[in-house]
Coordinates of N, CA and C in Angstrom, one line a residue:
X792 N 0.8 -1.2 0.0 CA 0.0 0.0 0.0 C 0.9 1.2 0.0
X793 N 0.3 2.4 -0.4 CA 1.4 3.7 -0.6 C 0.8 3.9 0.5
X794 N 1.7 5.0 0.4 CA 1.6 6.3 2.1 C 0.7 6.9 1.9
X795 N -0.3 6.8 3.3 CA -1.7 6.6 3.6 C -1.8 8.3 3.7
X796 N -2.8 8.8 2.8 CA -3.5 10.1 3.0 C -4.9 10.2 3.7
X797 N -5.2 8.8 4.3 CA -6.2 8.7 5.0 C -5.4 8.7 6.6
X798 N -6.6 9.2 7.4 CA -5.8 9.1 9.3 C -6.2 7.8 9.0
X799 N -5.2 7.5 10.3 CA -5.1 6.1 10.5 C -6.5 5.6 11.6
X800 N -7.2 6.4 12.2 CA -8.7 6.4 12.3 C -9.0 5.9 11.5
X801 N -8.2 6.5 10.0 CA -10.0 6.1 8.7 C -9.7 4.8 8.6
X802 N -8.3 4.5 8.6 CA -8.0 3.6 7.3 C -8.2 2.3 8.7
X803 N -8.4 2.0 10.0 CA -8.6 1.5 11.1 C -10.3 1.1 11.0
X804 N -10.9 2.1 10.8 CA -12.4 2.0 10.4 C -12.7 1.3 9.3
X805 N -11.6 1.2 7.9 CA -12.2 1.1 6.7 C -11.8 -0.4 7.1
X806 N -10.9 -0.8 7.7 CA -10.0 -2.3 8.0 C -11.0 -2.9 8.7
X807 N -11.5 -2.6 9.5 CA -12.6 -3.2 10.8 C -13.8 -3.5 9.9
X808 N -14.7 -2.2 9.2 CA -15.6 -2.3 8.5 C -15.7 -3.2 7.0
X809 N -14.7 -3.7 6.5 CA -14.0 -4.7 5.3 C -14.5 -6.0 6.6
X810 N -13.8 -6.2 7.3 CA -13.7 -7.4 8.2 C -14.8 -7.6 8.4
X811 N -15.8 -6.8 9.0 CA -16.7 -7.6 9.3 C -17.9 -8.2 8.5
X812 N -17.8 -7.6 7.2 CA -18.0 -7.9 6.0 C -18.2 -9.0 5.4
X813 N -16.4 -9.7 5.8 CA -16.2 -11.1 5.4 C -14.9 -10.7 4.2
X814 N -14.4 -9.8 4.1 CA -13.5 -8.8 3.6 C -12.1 -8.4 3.9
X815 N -10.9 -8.2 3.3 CA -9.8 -8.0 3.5 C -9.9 -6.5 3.0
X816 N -8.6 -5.6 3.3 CA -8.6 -4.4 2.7 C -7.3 -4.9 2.3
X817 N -7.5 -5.0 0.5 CA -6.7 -4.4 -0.3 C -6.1 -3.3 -0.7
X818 N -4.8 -3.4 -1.4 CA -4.4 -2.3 -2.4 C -5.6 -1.4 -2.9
X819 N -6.1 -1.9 -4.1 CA -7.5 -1.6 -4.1 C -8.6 -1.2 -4.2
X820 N -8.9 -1.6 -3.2 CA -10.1 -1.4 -2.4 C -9.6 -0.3 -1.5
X821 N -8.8 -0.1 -0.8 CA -8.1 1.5 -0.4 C -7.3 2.6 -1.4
X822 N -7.6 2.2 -2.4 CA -7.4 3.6 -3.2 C -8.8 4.2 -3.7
X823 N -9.8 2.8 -3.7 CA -10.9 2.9 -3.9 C -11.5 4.0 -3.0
X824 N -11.9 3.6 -1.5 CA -12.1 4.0 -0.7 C -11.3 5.8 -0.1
X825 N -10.1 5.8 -0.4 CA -9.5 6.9 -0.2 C -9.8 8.1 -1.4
X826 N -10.4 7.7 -2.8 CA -10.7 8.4 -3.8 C -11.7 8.7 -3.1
X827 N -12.8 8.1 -2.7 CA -14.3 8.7 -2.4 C -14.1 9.6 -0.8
X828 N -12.8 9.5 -0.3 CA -12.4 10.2 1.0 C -12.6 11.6 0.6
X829 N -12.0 11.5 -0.5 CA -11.3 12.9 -0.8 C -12.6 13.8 -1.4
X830 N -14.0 13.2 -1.7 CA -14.8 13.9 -2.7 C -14.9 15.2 -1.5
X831 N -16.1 15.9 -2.6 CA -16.6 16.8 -1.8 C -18.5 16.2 -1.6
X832 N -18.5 16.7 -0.2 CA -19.9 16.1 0.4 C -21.2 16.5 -1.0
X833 N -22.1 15.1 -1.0 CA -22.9 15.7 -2.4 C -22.0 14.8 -3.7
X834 N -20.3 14.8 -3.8 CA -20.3 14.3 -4.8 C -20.5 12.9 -5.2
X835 N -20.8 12.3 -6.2 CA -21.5 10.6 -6.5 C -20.4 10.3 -8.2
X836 N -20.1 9.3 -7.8 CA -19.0 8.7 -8.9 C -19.7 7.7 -9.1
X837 N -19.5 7.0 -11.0 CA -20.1 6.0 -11.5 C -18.7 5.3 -11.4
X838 N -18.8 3.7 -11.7 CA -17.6 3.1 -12.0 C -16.6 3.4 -13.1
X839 N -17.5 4.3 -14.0 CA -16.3 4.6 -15.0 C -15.8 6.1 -14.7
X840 N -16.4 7.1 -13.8 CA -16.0 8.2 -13.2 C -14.5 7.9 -12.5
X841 N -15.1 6.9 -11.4 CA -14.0 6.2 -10.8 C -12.6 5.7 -11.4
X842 N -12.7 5.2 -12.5 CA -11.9 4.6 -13.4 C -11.2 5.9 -13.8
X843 N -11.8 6.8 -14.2 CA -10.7 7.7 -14.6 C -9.9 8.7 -13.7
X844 N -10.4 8.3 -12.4 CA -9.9 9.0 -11.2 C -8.9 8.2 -11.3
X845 N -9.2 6.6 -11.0 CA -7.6 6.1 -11.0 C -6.5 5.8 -11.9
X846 N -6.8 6.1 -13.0 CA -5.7 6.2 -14.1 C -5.1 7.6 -14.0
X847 N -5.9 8.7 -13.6 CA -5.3 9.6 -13.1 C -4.6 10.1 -12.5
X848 N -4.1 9.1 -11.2 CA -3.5 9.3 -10.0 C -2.4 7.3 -10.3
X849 N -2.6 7.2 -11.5 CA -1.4 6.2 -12.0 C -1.5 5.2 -11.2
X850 N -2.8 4.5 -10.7 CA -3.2 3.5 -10.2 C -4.7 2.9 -11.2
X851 N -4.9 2.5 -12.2 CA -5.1 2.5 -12.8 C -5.8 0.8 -13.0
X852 N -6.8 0.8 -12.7 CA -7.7 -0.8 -12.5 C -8.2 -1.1 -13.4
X853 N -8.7 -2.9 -13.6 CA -9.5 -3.4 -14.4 C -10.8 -2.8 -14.5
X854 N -12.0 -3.1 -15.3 CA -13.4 -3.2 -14.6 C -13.7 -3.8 -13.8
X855 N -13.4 -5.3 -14.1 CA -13.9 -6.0 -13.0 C -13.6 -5.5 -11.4
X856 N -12.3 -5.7 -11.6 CA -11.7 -5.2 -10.0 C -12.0 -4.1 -9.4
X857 N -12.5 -3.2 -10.6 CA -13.7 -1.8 -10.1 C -14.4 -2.5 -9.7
X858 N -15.5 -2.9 -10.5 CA -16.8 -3.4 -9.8 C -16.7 -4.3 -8.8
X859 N -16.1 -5.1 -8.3 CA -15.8 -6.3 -7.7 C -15.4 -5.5 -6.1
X860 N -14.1 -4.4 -6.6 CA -14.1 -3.2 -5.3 C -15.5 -2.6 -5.0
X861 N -16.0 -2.2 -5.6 CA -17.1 -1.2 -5.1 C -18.1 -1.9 -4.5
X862 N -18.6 -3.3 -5.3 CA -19.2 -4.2 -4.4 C -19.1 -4.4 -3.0
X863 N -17.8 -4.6 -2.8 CA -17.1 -5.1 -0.9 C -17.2 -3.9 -0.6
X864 N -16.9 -2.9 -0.6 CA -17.2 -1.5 0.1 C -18.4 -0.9 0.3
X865 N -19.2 -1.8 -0.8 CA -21.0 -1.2 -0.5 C -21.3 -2.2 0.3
X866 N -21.2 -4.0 0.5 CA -21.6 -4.7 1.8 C -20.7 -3.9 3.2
X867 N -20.1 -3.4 3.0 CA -19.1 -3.7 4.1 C -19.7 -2.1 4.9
X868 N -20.9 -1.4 4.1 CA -21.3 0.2 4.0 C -20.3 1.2 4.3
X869 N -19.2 0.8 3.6 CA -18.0 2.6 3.5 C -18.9 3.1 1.7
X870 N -19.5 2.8 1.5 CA -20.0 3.4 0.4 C -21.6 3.0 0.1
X871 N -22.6 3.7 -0.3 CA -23.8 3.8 -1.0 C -24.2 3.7 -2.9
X872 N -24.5 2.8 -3.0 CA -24.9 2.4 -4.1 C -26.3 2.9 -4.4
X873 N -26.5 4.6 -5.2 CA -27.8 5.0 -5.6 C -28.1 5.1 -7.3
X874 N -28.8 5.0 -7.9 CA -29.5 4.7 -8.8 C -29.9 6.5 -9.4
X875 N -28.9 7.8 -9.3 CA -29.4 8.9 -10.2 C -30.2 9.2 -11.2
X876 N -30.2 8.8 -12.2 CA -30.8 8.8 -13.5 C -31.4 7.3 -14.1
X877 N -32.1 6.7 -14.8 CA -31.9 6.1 -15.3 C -31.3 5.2 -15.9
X878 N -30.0 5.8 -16.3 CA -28.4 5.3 -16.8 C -27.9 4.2 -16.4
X879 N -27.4 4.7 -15.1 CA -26.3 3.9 -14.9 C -26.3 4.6 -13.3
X880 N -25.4 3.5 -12.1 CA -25.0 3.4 -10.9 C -24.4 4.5 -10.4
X881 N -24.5 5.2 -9.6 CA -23.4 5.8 -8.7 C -23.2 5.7 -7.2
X882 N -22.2 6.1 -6.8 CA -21.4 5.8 -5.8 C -21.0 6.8 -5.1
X883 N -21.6 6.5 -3.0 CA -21.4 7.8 -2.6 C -20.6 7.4 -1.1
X884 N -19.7 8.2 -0.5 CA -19.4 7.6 0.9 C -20.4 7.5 1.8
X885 N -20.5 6.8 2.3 CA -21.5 6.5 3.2 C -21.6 7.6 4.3
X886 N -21.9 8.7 4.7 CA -21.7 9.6 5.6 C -22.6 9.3 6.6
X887 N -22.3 9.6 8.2 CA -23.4 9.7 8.7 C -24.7 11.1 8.6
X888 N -25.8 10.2 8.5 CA -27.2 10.9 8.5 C -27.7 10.3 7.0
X889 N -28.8 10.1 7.2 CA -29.3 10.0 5.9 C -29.7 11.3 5.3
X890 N -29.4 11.1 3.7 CA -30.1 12.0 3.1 C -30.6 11.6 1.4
X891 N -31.2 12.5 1.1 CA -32.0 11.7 0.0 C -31.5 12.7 -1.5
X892 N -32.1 12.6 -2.3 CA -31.7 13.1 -3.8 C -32.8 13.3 -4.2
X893 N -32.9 14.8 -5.3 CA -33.7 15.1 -6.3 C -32.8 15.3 -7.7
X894 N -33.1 14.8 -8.9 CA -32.4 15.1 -9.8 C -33.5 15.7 -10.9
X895 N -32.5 16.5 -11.9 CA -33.3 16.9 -13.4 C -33.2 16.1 -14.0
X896 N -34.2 15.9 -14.8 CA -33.9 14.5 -15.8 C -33.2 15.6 -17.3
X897 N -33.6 16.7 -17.0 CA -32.9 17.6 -18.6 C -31.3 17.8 -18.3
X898 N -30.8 18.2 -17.2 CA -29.5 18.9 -16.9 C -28.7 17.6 -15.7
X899 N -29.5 16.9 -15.2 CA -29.2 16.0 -14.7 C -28.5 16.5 -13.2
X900 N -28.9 17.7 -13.1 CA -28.2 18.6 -11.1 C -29.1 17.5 -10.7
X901 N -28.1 17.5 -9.4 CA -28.6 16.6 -8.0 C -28.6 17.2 -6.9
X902 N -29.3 17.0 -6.0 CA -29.6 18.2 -5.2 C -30.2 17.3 -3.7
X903 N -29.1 17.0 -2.7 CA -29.4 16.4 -1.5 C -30.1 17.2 -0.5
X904 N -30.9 16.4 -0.2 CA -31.9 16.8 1.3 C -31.8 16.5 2.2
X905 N -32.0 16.2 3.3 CA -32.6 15.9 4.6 C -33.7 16.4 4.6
X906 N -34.7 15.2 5.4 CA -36.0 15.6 5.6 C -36.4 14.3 6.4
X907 N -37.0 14.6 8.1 CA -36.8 13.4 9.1 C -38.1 12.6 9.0
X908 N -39.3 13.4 8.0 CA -40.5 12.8 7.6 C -40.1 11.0 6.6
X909 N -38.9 11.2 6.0 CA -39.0 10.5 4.8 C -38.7 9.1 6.1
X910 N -38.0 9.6 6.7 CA -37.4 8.2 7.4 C -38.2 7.2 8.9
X911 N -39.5 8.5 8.9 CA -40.0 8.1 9.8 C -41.1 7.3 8.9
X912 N -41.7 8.1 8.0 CA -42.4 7.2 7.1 C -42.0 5.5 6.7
X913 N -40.8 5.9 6.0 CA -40.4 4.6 5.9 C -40.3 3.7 6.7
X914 N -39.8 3.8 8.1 CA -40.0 3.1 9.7 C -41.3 2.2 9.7
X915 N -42.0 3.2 9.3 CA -43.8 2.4 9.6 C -44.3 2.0 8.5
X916 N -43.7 2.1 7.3 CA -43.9 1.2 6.4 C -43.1 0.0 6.5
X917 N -42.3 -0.1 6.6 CA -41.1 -1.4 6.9 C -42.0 -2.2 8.3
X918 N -42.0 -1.6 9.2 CA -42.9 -2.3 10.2 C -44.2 -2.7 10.2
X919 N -45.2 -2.1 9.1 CA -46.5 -2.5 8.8 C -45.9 -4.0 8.1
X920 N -45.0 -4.0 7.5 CA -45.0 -5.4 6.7 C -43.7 -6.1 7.0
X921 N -43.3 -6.1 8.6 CA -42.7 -6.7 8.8 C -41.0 -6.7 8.6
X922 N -40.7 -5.7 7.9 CA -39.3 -5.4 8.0 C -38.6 -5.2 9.0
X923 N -37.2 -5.1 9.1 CA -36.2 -4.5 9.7 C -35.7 -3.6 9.0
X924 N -35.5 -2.1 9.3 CA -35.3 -1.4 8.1 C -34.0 -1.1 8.5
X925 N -33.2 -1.5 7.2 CA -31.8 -1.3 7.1 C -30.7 0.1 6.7
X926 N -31.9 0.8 5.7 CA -31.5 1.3 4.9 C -32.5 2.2 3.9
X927 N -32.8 3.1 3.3 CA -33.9 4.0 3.2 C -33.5 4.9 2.0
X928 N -33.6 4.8 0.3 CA -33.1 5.5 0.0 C -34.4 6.6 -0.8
X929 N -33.9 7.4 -1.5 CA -35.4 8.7 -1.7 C -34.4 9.3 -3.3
X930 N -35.3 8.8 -4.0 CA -34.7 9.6 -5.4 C -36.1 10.0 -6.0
X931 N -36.1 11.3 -6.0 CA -37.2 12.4 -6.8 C -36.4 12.7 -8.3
X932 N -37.5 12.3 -9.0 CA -36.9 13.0 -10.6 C -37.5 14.0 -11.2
X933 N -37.2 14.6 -11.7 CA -38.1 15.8 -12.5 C -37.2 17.1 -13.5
X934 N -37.8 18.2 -13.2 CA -37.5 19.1 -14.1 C -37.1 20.3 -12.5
X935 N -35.6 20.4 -12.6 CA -35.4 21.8 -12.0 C -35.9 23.2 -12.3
X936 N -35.8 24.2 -11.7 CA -36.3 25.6 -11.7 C -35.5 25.8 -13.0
X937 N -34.1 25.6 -13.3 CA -33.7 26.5 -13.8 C -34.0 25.9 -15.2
X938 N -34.1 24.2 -15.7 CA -34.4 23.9 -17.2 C -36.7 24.3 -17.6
X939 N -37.3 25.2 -16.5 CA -38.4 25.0 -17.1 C -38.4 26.2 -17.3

C-alpha cells in the first residue's frame, strides 16, 4: 500500500468495517475508498467516473476489480450504491445521516436533502410489513427551476 493520505482512524475504520463484511482491505479497495475520502460532500461517482480517477492518479484498474471493489465496500457500507438517473449506478461515501436526492432528468443537477419525515415514514412502512429497516433511500426526478 502507498503512504496513507487517509488518518489512521479512517484507514482503522475502513479495516474493521472490510472485516466484518467477510472482507480483506486491499491495495484496491483502499485507493478505492480513499478516492471517495477525498470527494466533496454531495459528490456521487459511477464506475467509470472512478476509473478515470484512477488512471489519473497512476493506479489504474481493471473493470472487474472496479466493480468487484465497489461491491465489498457497499456490503461492508463505507459506500452507497444509488440509482441517479436512469443510466447507470453511482457511488457515494457513506456519511453519517441520511439523506435523499432530487435530480433533473434535462441537466441531470442533483440536489441532496434531509427531511426526518421521509425516514419516519419509511420506519412504519417497513414495520407495517414486517421489515427491519436497514437502509432507506429517496430519489425524486423531474424538471429543475432553472431547465423550465
Amino acid at each position: 500500500m502507498t503512504v496513507s493520505s487517509l488518518s489512521a482512524v479512517r484507514v482503522a475504520a475502513l479495516r474493521s468495517a472490510l472485516e466484518q463484511a467477510g472482507y480483506r482491505l486491499t491495495p484496491q479497495r483502499y485507493w478505492i475508498a480513499e478516492i471517495f475520502e477525498g470527494l466533496a460532500q454531495g459528490e456521487h461517482l459511477s464506475a467509470i467516473d472512478l476509473q478515470r480517477h484512477l488512471s489519473d492518479r497512476q493506479t489504474p484498474l481493471s473493470k472487474s476489480t472496479i466493480y468487484r471493489s465497489l461491491e465489498s465496500l457497499c456490503h461492508a457500507a463505507w459506500l452507497r450504491c444509488i440509482t441517479l438517473d436512469r443510466k447507470q449506478r453511482c457511488y457515494e461515501l457513506n456519511r453519517e445521516g441520511t439523506h435523499y436526492h432530487l435530480t433533473c432528468l434535462h441537466c441531470q443537477a442533483v440536489i441532496e436533502f434531509l427531511d426526518d419525515r421521509v425516514i419516519h415514514l419509511s420506519e412504519g412502512i417497513a414495520d407495517r410489513y414486517g421489515f427491519q429497516l436497514l437502509n432507506c433511500q429517496l430519489l425524486i426526478m423531474g424538471i429543475c427551476a432553472a431547465c423550465r
